GROMACS .gro file of C-alpha atoms in nm:
model
  198
    1UNK     CA    1  16.593  14.315   9.714
    2UNK     CA    2  16.668  14.550  10.002
    3UNK     CA    3  16.574  14.498  10.366
    4UNK     CA    4  16.330  14.790  10.342
    5UNK     CA    5  16.160  14.639  10.036
    6UNK     CA    6  16.114  14.308  10.217
    7UNK     CA    7  15.976  14.481  10.527
    8UNK     CA    8  15.742  14.692  10.311
    9UNK     CA    9  15.605  14.376  10.145
   10UNK     CA   10  15.552  14.211  10.484
   11UNK     CA   11  15.380  14.519  10.626
   12UNK     CA   12  15.169  14.573  10.313
   13UNK     CA   13  15.036  14.216  10.339
   14UNK     CA   14  14.997  14.251  10.718
   15UNK     CA   15  15.227  13.953  10.770
   16UNK     CA   16  15.457  14.162  10.992
   17UNK     CA   17  15.268  14.276  11.298
   18UNK     CA   18  15.404  14.509  11.561
   19UNK     CA   19  15.250  14.535  11.905
   20UNK     CA   20  15.215  14.316  12.213
   21UNK     CA   21  15.170  13.944  12.154
   22UNK     CA   22  15.129  13.641  12.380
   23UNK     CA   23  15.311  13.362  12.196
   24UNK     CA   24  15.197  12.997  12.215
   25UNK     CA   25  15.502  12.920  12.434
   26UNK     CA   26  15.372  13.168  12.695
   27UNK     CA   27  15.626  13.446  12.638
   28UNK     CA   28  15.528  13.793  12.527
   29UNK     CA   29  15.682  13.961  12.221
   30UNK     CA   30  15.687  14.292  12.037
   31UNK     CA   31  15.655  14.141  11.686
   32UNK     CA   32  15.471  13.854  11.528
   33UNK     CA   33  15.512  13.732  11.172
   34UNK     CA   34  15.241  13.531  11.002
   35UNK     CA   35  15.388  13.449  10.662
   36UNK     CA   36  15.071  13.299  10.506
   37UNK     CA   37  14.936  13.654  10.497
   38UNK     CA   38  15.219  13.749  10.259
   39UNK     CA   39  15.232  13.419  10.069
   40UNK     CA   40  14.864  13.442   9.972
   41UNK     CA   41  14.961  13.714   9.723
   42UNK     CA   42  15.125  13.580   9.408
   43UNK     CA   43  15.315  13.903   9.333
   44UNK     CA   44  15.462  13.932   9.682
   45UNK     CA   45  15.549  13.562   9.693
   46UNK     CA   46  15.721  13.582   9.356
   47UNK     CA   47  15.924  13.892   9.451
   48UNK     CA   48  16.036  13.736   9.781
   49UNK     CA   49  16.123  13.399   9.626
   50UNK     CA   50  16.316  13.557   9.338
   51UNK     CA   51  16.506  13.761   9.598
   52UNK     CA   52  16.596  13.446   9.791
   53UNK     CA   53  16.691  13.262   9.472
   54UNK     CA   54  16.935  13.543   9.384
   55UNK     CA   55  17.109  13.489   9.717
   56UNK     CA   56  17.133  13.118   9.638
   57UNK     CA   57  17.276  13.189   9.290
   58UNK     CA   58  17.560  13.378   9.457
   59UNK     CA   59  17.661  13.061   9.641
   60UNK     CA   60  17.929  12.864   9.454
   61UNK     CA   61  17.786  12.525   9.560
   62UNK     CA   62  17.444  12.616   9.422
   63UNK     CA   63  17.570  12.784   9.105
   64UNK     CA   64  17.771  12.477   9.006
   65UNK     CA   65  17.483  12.235   9.081
   66UNK     CA   66  17.209  12.417   8.889
   67UNK     CA   67  16.979  12.309   8.738
   68UNK     CA   68  17.045  11.957   8.868
   69UNK     CA   69  16.923  12.004   9.222
   70UNK     CA   70  16.613  11.953   9.435
   71UNK     CA   71  16.431  12.218   9.633
   72UNK     CA   72  16.296  12.066   9.953
   73UNK     CA   73  16.065  12.223  10.211
   74UNK     CA   74  15.853  12.142  10.513
   75UNK     CA   75  15.480  12.207  10.500
   76UNK     CA   76  15.294  12.432  10.487
   77UNK     CA   77  15.469  12.768  10.457
   78UNK     CA   78  15.770  12.614  10.293
   79UNK     CA   79  15.573  12.476   9.998
   80UNK     CA   80  15.501  12.807   9.819
   81UNK     CA   81  15.861  12.911   9.888
   82UNK     CA   82  15.988  12.587   9.734
   83UNK     CA   83  15.784  12.640   9.419
   84UNK     CA   84  15.885  13.007   9.389
   85UNK     CA   85  16.256  12.941   9.444
   86UNK     CA   86  16.244  12.628   9.228
   87UNK     CA   87  16.092  12.821   8.939
   88UNK     CA   88  16.344  13.104   8.970
   89UNK     CA   89  16.638  12.861   8.984
   90UNK     CA   90  16.488  12.626   8.723
   91UNK     CA   91  16.557  12.339   8.961
   92UNK     CA   92  16.491  11.983   8.845
   93UNK     CA   93  16.246  11.890   9.118
   94UNK     CA   94  16.058  12.021   9.417
   95UNK     CA   95  15.920  11.816   9.699
   96UNK     CA   96  15.831  11.836  10.063
   97UNK     CA   97  15.807  11.620  10.370
   98UNK     CA   98  15.517  11.592  10.608
   99UNK     CA   99  15.495  11.522  10.980
  100UNK     CA  100  15.423  11.160  11.066
  101UNK     CA  101  15.433  11.025  11.422
  102UNK     CA  102  15.662  11.296  11.553
  103UNK     CA  103  15.908  11.317  11.263
  104UNK     CA  104  15.914  11.430  10.903
  105UNK     CA  105  15.886  11.180  10.620
  106UNK     CA  106  15.862  11.199  10.245
  107UNK     CA  107  15.548  11.057  10.092
  108UNK     CA  108  15.553  10.702   9.965
  109UNK     CA  109  15.757  10.665   9.644
  110UNK     CA  110  15.915  11.010   9.690
  111UNK     CA  111  16.258  11.043   9.838
  112UNK     CA  112  16.593  11.206   9.799
  113UNK     CA  113  16.836  10.981   9.618
  114UNK     CA  114  17.193  10.917   9.727
  115UNK     CA  115  17.407  11.215   9.624
  116UNK     CA  116  17.117  11.443   9.521
  117UNK     CA  117  17.210  11.811   9.557
  118UNK     CA  118  16.943  11.966   9.780
  119UNK     CA  119  16.847  12.321   9.872
  120UNK     CA  120  16.635  12.341  10.187
  121UNK     CA  121  16.387  12.631  10.210
  122UNK     CA  122  16.117  12.755  10.444
  123UNK     CA  123  15.917  13.070  10.499
  124UNK     CA  124  16.043  13.166  10.846
  125UNK     CA  125  16.306  13.043  11.093
  126UNK     CA  126  16.212  13.065  11.460
  127UNK     CA  127  16.345  12.783  11.680
  128UNK     CA  128  16.521  12.590  11.403
  129UNK     CA  129  16.354  12.262  11.502
  130UNK     CA  130  16.178  12.221  11.167
  131UNK     CA  131  16.491  12.292  10.962
  132UNK     CA  132  16.694  12.057  11.181
  133UNK     CA  133  16.436  11.778  11.136
  134UNK     CA  134  16.435  11.836  10.759
  135UNK     CA  135  16.815  11.834  10.747
  136UNK     CA  136  16.820  11.502  10.932
  137UNK     CA  137  16.566  11.354  10.690
  138UNK     CA  138  16.760  11.466  10.381
  139UNK     CA  139  17.093  11.344  10.517
  140UNK     CA  140  16.944  11.009  10.627
  141UNK     CA  141  16.818  10.968  10.270
  142UNK     CA  142  17.168  11.027  10.133
  143UNK     CA  143  17.107  11.378  10.001
  144UNK     CA  144  17.373  11.647  10.000
  145UNK     CA  145  17.240  11.978  10.139
  146UNK     CA  146  17.427  12.246   9.945
  147UNK     CA  147  17.240  12.546  10.093
  148UNK     CA  148  16.948  12.643  10.312
  149UNK     CA  149  16.743  12.958  10.327
  150UNK     CA  150  16.432  13.127  10.458
  151UNK     CA  151  16.245  13.439  10.365
  152UNK     CA  152  16.249  13.568  10.725
  153UNK     CA  153  16.505  13.486  10.994
  154UNK     CA  154  16.335  13.542  11.328
  155UNK     CA  155  16.537  13.291  11.525
  156UNK     CA  156  16.493  13.312  11.896
  157UNK     CA  157  16.817  13.130  11.978
  158UNK     CA  158  17.139  13.034  11.805
  159UNK     CA  159  17.090  12.776  11.533
  160UNK     CA  160  17.391  12.592  11.395
  161UNK     CA  161  17.380  12.463  11.039
  162UNK     CA  162  17.740  12.351  11.047
  163UNK     CA  163  17.913  12.431  10.718
  164UNK     CA  164  17.590  12.456  10.515
  165UNK     CA  165  17.555  12.806  10.362
  166UNK     CA  166  17.247  12.980  10.503
  167UNK     CA  167  17.058  13.273  10.350
  168UNK     CA  168  16.763  13.490  10.447
  169UNK     CA  169  16.607  13.798  10.294
  170UNK     CA  170  16.571  13.972  10.627
  171UNK     CA  171  16.649  13.919  10.993
  172UNK     CA  172  16.380  14.046  11.229
  173UNK     CA  173  16.484  13.989  11.589
  174UNK     CA  174  16.207  13.992  11.843
  175UNK     CA  175  16.216  14.089  12.206
  176UNK     CA  176  16.068  13.810  12.419
  177UNK     CA  177  15.968  13.847  12.782
  178UNK     CA  178  15.818  13.625  13.049
  179UNK     CA  179  15.469  13.762  13.125
  180UNK     CA  180  15.563  13.870  13.477
  181UNK     CA  181  15.855  14.082  13.349
  182UNK     CA  182  15.704  14.219  13.029
  183UNK     CA  183  15.758  14.594  12.977
  184UNK     CA  184  15.473  14.596  12.725
  185UNK     CA  185  15.238  14.476  13.000
  186UNK     CA  186  15.379  14.741  13.233
  187UNK     CA  187  15.300  15.002  12.965
  188UNK     CA  188  14.943  14.862  12.948
  189UNK     CA  189  14.966  14.784  12.576
  190UNK     CA  190  14.670  14.572  12.458
  191UNK     CA  191  14.765  14.203  12.439
  192UNK     CA  192  14.696  13.997  12.127
  193UNK     CA  193  14.703  13.622  12.190
  194UNK     CA  194  14.870  13.425  11.911
  195UNK     CA  195  14.733  13.079  11.843
  196UNK     CA  196  14.923  12.803  11.664
  197UNK     CA  197  14.641  12.748  11.414
  198UNK     CA  198  14.390  13.019  11.338
   0.00000   0.00000   0.00000
């Protein structure tokens, strides 16, 4: 799956938006990605997840563990990715954690077992806080994270996974500006305010 094919799928579904956006953190940006707009389409979701699974298959740690591994994701955008990648890799199990009192937890009676080979997935990487919290949860449970990946890498800062192999279908850097120094404002581009939950 080429970069252009991924971008075409994101544009076609209107998940990739170009313009002038006020982010929830207060900064302004030239791009905004809302992955649920792409993941609502089965065909697009399947194509993207198969593409990510092919990257995983090229990783020696993953190739030797298959099919005896777990695909793990945070909610909510990570769940369709987990099912799509899990199906493509024919992984043994798929499960996700949910936020509970400021941290992620697996549901009662569900957990990673000591030594389980785990692949961590999500729809988009921005700050890395969610992936870091999920990594901590898996490692505290005794799981062995053999790879991590996202459909879209839009990280806004450096994010260190240590020696865990990391994959993404596409990297879409965004330009972020404080409102008082935003060239998009200076060019009088209409501002679209992004809300956390719409």
